[in-house]
Amino acid sequence: MKCGVLVYVHTGQVGGSQGYRSPADDAADAQADGAAEPTAFGFSNWLYQAARNANFSFVDLYRADHEHGTAAHQELPNQELQLHEWPAFKRLQASVFNGTRPRLAVQVHANVPGIGDSLWDLYLHPWQQYLQSQGCELRLTTVLRGGSERLKADFDASSGANGGGDFCAFAADHSNAQTKYLLSGSPAIWPPEMRRLDAAADALLLPRASKVMKAMTLVGRAEQMDWYLQLLRATLGLPRHKLSAPSADWVSPRGASKDWSTASPEEQRCLADGASVDD
């Protein structure tokens, strides 16, 4: 990829966006502590370092939740600002349209409007057309996971398994999460009608989600992250061996896991309905 914009769409693998910190903040803290890299090294940290190593500017689009705000985002005190009003987004737009052969790696993370409901028609498609006219590209990429495994992992990460939580209630709030991420962004900004356990209603979202997927240049599987990282290295122009990562740990269970061999028929039904479209 000689020039253009690589857009990674976060879909909240294992635990979602709660408590998210920008990898730039993590890197600054690690440097202050004299460490080579942050103690917690996730995919966002990997992408940040990979972009910098490949001479791409890294842009982290996210809005911190009220309880998880960081000093880096004190420039955005009004949590209700629309995306086009965010200072980081304004800078990104300027880089796309005013830069000379831009090289940008953009992560679409917490509380950013969804690709299907907003970003593609309003911003990404126009960017793509403009970049192509300049001999550059827009490439869209994401990582997905089997729907049932994703819903189980999300429940475990929520501490539901440890506390004997109500799985069906959880499934109603998080059903087919990857489909809804692609359309409407992270769960904190989903419209209320998306919080349901209704396989038939969720199936109606599939055509729009499929349209988003067709716009993707590269889609990885969470269970095969090493392969996905190899393809991202190639996209950024990095050597195949450059910047190894503990990718197997990124989707590994942490803490207690629900024992599905003892799940009730009702829980099995909730799992099937809650993952029907993602699967």
Short mmCIF file of C-alpha atoms in Angstrom, two decimals:
data_model
loop_
_atom_site.label_atom_id
_atom_site.label_comp_id
_atom_site.label_asym_id
_atom_site.label_seq_id
_atom_site.Cartn_x
_atom_site.Cartn_y
_atom_site.Cartn_z
CA MET A 1 0.00 0.00 0.00
CA LYS A 2 1.98 3.00 -1.28
CA CYS A 3 -0.39 5.67 -0.01
CA GLY A 4 -3.91 6.07 1.30
CA VAL A 5 -5.89 5.16 4.39
CA LEU A 6 -6.06 1.79 6.12
CA VAL A 7 -9.15 1.69 8.35
CA TYR A 8 -9.37 -1.00 11.02
CA VAL A 9 -12.89 -1.45 12.40
CA HIS A 10 -12.88 -2.60 16.01
CA THR A 11 -15.64 -5.07 16.87
CA GLY A 12 -14.94 -5.49 20.57
CA GLN A 13 -13.44 -8.98 20.56
CA VAL A 14 -13.54 -10.44 24.08
CA GLY A 15 -14.86 -7.88 26.46
CA GLY A 16 -15.59 -4.96 24.18
CA SER A 17 -14.34 -1.42 24.70
CA GLN A 18 -14.81 -0.97 28.43
CA GLY A 19 -11.83 0.79 29.97
CA TYR A 20 -10.14 1.35 26.60
CA ARG A 21 -6.91 3.35 26.57
CA SER A 22 -5.29 4.70 23.47
CA PRO A 23 -2.09 2.81 22.56
CA ALA A 24 -0.36 6.17 22.22
CA ASP A 25 -1.07 6.77 25.92
CA ASP A 26 0.14 3.25 26.76
CA ALA A 27 3.35 3.79 24.79
CA ALA A 28 3.99 7.13 26.51
CA ASP A 29 3.49 5.55 29.94
CA ALA A 30 5.81 2.66 29.06
CA GLN A 31 8.49 5.07 27.87
CA ALA A 32 8.19 7.09 31.07
CA ASP A 33 8.66 3.87 33.05
CA GLY A 34 11.65 2.85 30.95
CA ALA A 35 9.84 -0.19 29.47
CA ALA A 36 10.17 -1.35 25.87
CA GLU A 37 6.42 -1.78 25.47
CA PRO A 38 3.22 -1.59 27.55
CA THR A 39 2.59 -4.31 30.11
CA ALA A 40 -0.75 -5.12 28.46
CA PHE A 41 -0.02 -5.54 24.75
CA GLY A 42 -3.19 -6.01 22.73
CA PHE A 43 -4.07 -5.63 19.07
CA SER A 44 -4.45 -1.85 19.30
CA ASN A 45 -0.90 -1.62 20.65
CA TRP A 46 0.34 -3.85 17.84
CA LEU A 47 -1.37 -1.77 15.14
CA TYR A 48 -0.03 1.45 16.63
CA GLN A 49 3.54 0.16 16.57
CA ALA A 50 3.17 -1.45 13.14
CA ALA A 51 1.86 1.78 11.63
CA ARG A 52 4.71 3.81 13.08
CA ASN A 53 7.31 1.27 11.93
CA ALA A 54 5.85 1.44 8.42
CA ASN A 55 5.87 5.26 8.35
CA PHE A 56 2.07 5.53 8.59
CA SER A 57 0.46 8.11 10.85
CA PHE A 58 -1.75 6.38 13.41
CA VAL A 59 -5.17 7.89 14.12
CA ASP A 60 -7.20 6.48 17.00
CA LEU A 61 -10.86 7.42 16.69
CA TYR A 62 -12.74 6.83 19.91
CA ARG A 63 -14.73 8.64 22.54
CA ALA A 64 -13.99 7.69 26.11
CA ASP A 65 -16.95 6.81 28.32
CA HIS A 66 -17.62 9.23 31.16
CA GLU A 67 -16.16 6.81 33.70
CA HIS A 68 -13.16 5.96 31.55
CA GLY A 69 -12.10 9.41 30.30
CA THR A 70 -8.36 10.02 29.98
CA ALA A 71 -6.23 13.13 29.97
CA ALA A 72 -5.58 12.63 26.26
CA HIS A 73 -9.24 13.33 25.59
CA GLN A 74 -9.77 16.38 27.77
CA GLU A 75 -9.96 18.32 24.52
CA LEU A 76 -13.38 16.72 24.09
CA PRO A 77 -15.26 17.68 27.29
CA ASN A 78 -18.66 17.51 25.62
CA GLN A 79 -19.41 13.80 25.24
CA GLU A 80 -22.35 14.60 22.96
CA LEU A 81 -20.34 16.19 20.15
CA GLN A 82 -21.09 14.66 16.76
CA LEU A 83 -18.30 12.79 15.02
CA HIS A 84 -17.59 15.57 12.52
CA GLU A 85 -17.03 17.92 15.48
CA TRP A 86 -14.40 15.74 17.17
CA PRO A 87 -10.98 17.43 17.00
CA ALA A 88 -9.29 14.15 16.06
CA PHE A 89 -11.77 13.57 13.24
CA LYS A 90 -11.33 17.09 11.90
CA ARG A 91 -7.58 16.50 11.75
CA LEU A 92 -8.14 13.17 10.02
CA GLN A 93 -10.40 14.71 7.36
CA ALA A 94 -7.82 17.41 6.72
CA SER A 95 -5.09 14.79 6.35
CA VAL A 96 -7.14 12.82 3.83
CA PHE A 97 -8.10 15.75 1.62
CA ASN A 98 -5.22 18.17 2.10
CA GLY A 99 -2.29 15.81 2.46
CA THR A 100 0.08 14.87 -0.32
CA ARG A 101 -0.19 11.11 -0.83
CA PRO A 102 -1.27 10.47 2.78
CA ARG A 103 -0.27 7.34 4.66
CA LEU A 104 -2.75 6.88 7.49
CA ALA A 105 -3.67 3.91 9.66
CA VAL A 106 -7.00 4.62 11.35
CA GLN A 107 -8.55 2.59 14.15
CA VAL A 108 -12.31 3.01 14.54
CA HIS A 109 -12.85 2.15 18.19
CA ALA A 110 -15.20 2.86 21.09
CA ASN A 111 -18.32 4.98 20.64
CA VAL A 112 -17.72 5.83 16.98
CA PRO A 113 -20.84 5.56 14.78
CA GLY A 114 -21.12 2.36 12.78
CA ILE A 115 -19.86 1.79 9.25
CA GLY A 116 -23.26 0.72 7.91
CA ASP A 117 -25.42 3.33 9.60
CA SER A 118 -23.16 6.31 9.09
CA LEU A 119 -19.48 6.17 8.23
CA TRP A 120 -19.49 4.52 4.82
CA ASP A 121 -21.94 6.83 3.05
CA LEU A 122 -20.94 10.05 4.83
CA TYR A 123 -17.18 9.68 4.94
CA LEU A 124 -15.44 6.48 3.90
CA HIS A 125 -16.89 6.14 0.40
CA PRO A 126 -16.15 9.80 -0.47
CA TRP A 127 -12.64 9.33 0.93
CA GLN A 128 -12.21 6.25 -1.23
CA GLN A 129 -13.25 8.06 -4.39
CA TYR A 130 -10.99 11.03 -3.67
CA LEU A 131 -7.99 8.87 -2.79
CA GLN A 132 -8.41 6.83 -5.95
CA SER A 133 -8.35 10.04 -7.97
CA GLN A 134 -4.99 10.78 -6.37
CA GLY A 135 -3.55 7.34 -7.11
CA CYS A 136 -4.01 6.16 -3.52
CA GLU A 137 -6.35 3.69 -1.78
CA LEU A 138 -8.76 3.25 1.06
CA ARG A 139 -8.66 -0.23 2.56
CA LEU A 140 -11.18 -1.34 5.16
CA THR A 141 -10.43 -4.25 7.47
CA THR A 142 -11.75 -5.96 10.60
CA VAL A 143 -11.54 -9.15 12.64
CA LEU A 144 -14.53 -11.41 13.32
CA ARG A 145 -15.13 -14.53 15.35
CA GLY A 146 -17.61 -17.40 15.30
CA GLY A 147 -20.82 -15.97 16.74
CA SER A 148 -21.41 -18.59 19.44
CA GLU A 149 -17.82 -18.45 20.63
CA ARG A 150 -17.93 -14.67 20.62
CA LEU A 151 -21.10 -14.53 22.74
CA LYS A 152 -19.69 -17.07 25.21
CA ALA A 153 -16.44 -15.13 25.52
CA ASP A 154 -18.26 -11.84 26.01
CA PHE A 155 -20.32 -13.37 28.81
CA ASP A 156 -17.22 -14.76 30.51
CA ALA A 157 -15.42 -11.41 30.16
CA SER A 158 -18.36 -9.65 31.78
CA SER A 159 -17.78 -11.78 34.91
CA GLY A 160 -21.17 -13.37 34.34
CA ALA A 161 -19.67 -16.85 34.55
CA ASN A 162 -17.88 -16.08 37.80
CA GLY A 163 -20.96 -14.62 39.45
CA GLY A 164 -23.53 -17.05 38.07
CA GLY A 165 -25.07 -14.29 35.97
CA ASP A 166 -28.22 -14.57 33.89
CA PHE A 167 -26.93 -15.64 30.48
CA CYS A 168 -30.21 -15.08 28.66
CA ALA A 169 -30.47 -11.52 29.95
CA PHE A 170 -26.88 -10.94 28.84
CA ALA A 171 -27.60 -12.44 25.42
CA ALA A 172 -30.55 -10.09 24.96
CA ASP A 173 -28.25 -7.10 25.48
CA HIS A 174 -25.38 -8.48 23.36
CA SER A 175 -26.98 -10.66 20.69
CA ASN A 176 -25.21 -10.79 17.31
CA ALA A 177 -22.79 -8.15 18.55
CA GLN A 178 -20.46 -8.24 15.55
CA THR A 179 -23.28 -7.58 13.08
CA LYS A 180 -24.44 -4.66 15.21
CA TYR A 181 -20.91 -3.31 15.61
CA LEU A 182 -20.55 -3.13 11.83
CA LEU A 183 -23.84 -1.27 11.49
CA SER A 184 -24.09 0.89 14.61
CA GLY A 185 -20.75 0.91 16.40
CA SER A 186 -20.07 -0.17 19.98
CA PRO A 187 -22.91 -1.29 22.26
CA ALA A 188 -22.93 1.94 24.29
CA ILE A 189 -24.40 3.78 21.29
CA TRP A 190 -26.70 1.09 19.86
CA PRO A 191 -30.30 2.21 19.45
CA PRO A 192 -32.53 0.66 22.15
CA GLU A 193 -34.32 -1.60 19.68
CA MET A 194 -31.09 -3.49 19.03
CA ARG A 195 -31.01 -4.79 22.60
CA ARG A 196 -33.21 -7.82 22.09
CA LEU A 197 -33.11 -11.58 21.81
CA ASP A 198 -35.01 -11.94 18.56
CA ALA A 199 -33.34 -14.02 15.87
CA ALA A 200 -35.92 -13.09 13.22
CA ALA A 201 -35.54 -9.34 13.83
CA ASP A 202 -31.75 -9.58 13.86
CA ALA A 203 -31.83 -11.51 10.58
CA LEU A 204 -33.22 -8.38 8.93
CA LEU A 205 -29.89 -6.68 9.67
CA LEU A 206 -27.94 -9.19 7.61
CA PRO A 207 -28.32 -7.56 4.16
CA ARG A 208 -26.92 -4.25 5.42
CA ALA A 209 -24.12 -5.98 7.32
CA SER A 210 -23.27 -8.00 4.22
CA LYS A 211 -22.97 -4.76 2.25
CA VAL A 212 -20.41 -3.53 4.79
CA MET A 213 -18.50 -6.79 4.51
CA LYS A 214 -18.32 -6.47 0.73
CA ALA A 215 -16.57 -3.13 1.21
CA MET A 216 -13.87 -4.81 3.29
CA THR A 217 -10.51 -5.44 1.68
CA LEU A 218 -9.37 -7.83 4.40
CA VAL A 219 -11.30 -9.74 7.07
CA GLY A 220 -9.43 -11.73 9.68
CA ARG A 221 -10.62 -14.44 12.03
CA ALA A 222 -9.91 -14.02 15.73
CA GLU A 223 -8.98 -17.70 15.90
CA GLN A 224 -6.27 -17.17 13.24
CA MET A 225 -4.71 -13.87 14.26
CA ASP A 226 -1.16 -14.78 13.26
CA TRP A 227 -2.27 -15.15 9.65
CA TYR A 228 -4.17 -11.87 9.81
CA LEU A 229 -1.15 -10.05 11.22
CA GLN A 230 0.99 -11.39 8.37
CA LEU A 231 -1.46 -9.91 5.87
CA LEU A 232 -1.50 -6.58 7.71
CA ARG A 233 2.31 -6.51 7.69
CA ALA A 234 2.22 -7.01 3.92
CA THR A 235 -0.39 -4.27 3.54
CA LEU A 236 1.73 -1.81 5.51
CA GLY A 237 4.91 -2.89 3.74
CA LEU A 238 6.59 -4.44 6.79
CA PRO A 239 8.78 -7.55 6.58
CA ARG A 240 6.95 -10.74 7.43
CA HIS A 241 8.96 -11.28 10.62
CA LYS A 242 8.65 -7.69 11.87
CA LEU A 243 6.80 -7.00 15.12
CA SER A 244 5.77 -10.34 16.54
CA ALA A 245 2.82 -10.37 18.92
CA PRO A 246 1.22 -12.56 21.61
CA SER A 247 -1.87 -12.85 19.41
CA ALA A 248 -2.97 -16.21 20.84
CA ASP A 249 -3.53 -14.46 24.17
CA TRP A 250 -5.90 -11.90 22.67
CA VAL A 251 -8.82 -14.33 22.42
CA SER A 252 -7.88 -16.71 25.23
CA PRO A 253 -10.29 -17.00 28.17
CA ARG A 254 -9.36 -14.98 31.24
CA GLY A 255 -10.77 -15.95 34.59
CA ALA A 256 -13.82 -18.13 35.02
CA SER A 257 -15.62 -19.63 32.03
CA LYS A 258 -19.17 -20.89 31.94
CA ASP A 259 -19.44 -24.68 31.79
CA TRP A 260 -21.64 -25.23 28.75
CA SER A 261 -21.92 -28.96 29.38
CA THR A 262 -24.29 -28.10 32.23
CA ALA A 263 -26.21 -25.36 30.39
CA SER A 264 -29.98 -25.56 30.51
CA PRO A 265 -32.08 -25.97 27.33
CA GLU A 266 -33.19 -22.36 27.76
CA GLU A 267 -29.57 -21.15 27.85
CA GLN A 268 -28.77 -23.21 24.76
CA ARG A 269 -31.72 -21.58 22.96
CA CYS A 270 -30.55 -18.14 24.05
CA LEU A 271 -27.06 -18.93 22.73
CA ALA A 272 -28.42 -20.07 19.37
CA ASP A 273 -30.67 -17.01 18.99
CA GLY A 274 -28.03 -14.63 20.30
CA ALA A 275 -25.45 -15.81 17.74
CA SER A 276 -27.73 -16.67 14.83
CA VAL A 277 -26.70 -13.84 12.50
CA ASP A 278 -23.05 -13.63 13.56
CA ASP A 279 -22.67 -17.37 12.95
#
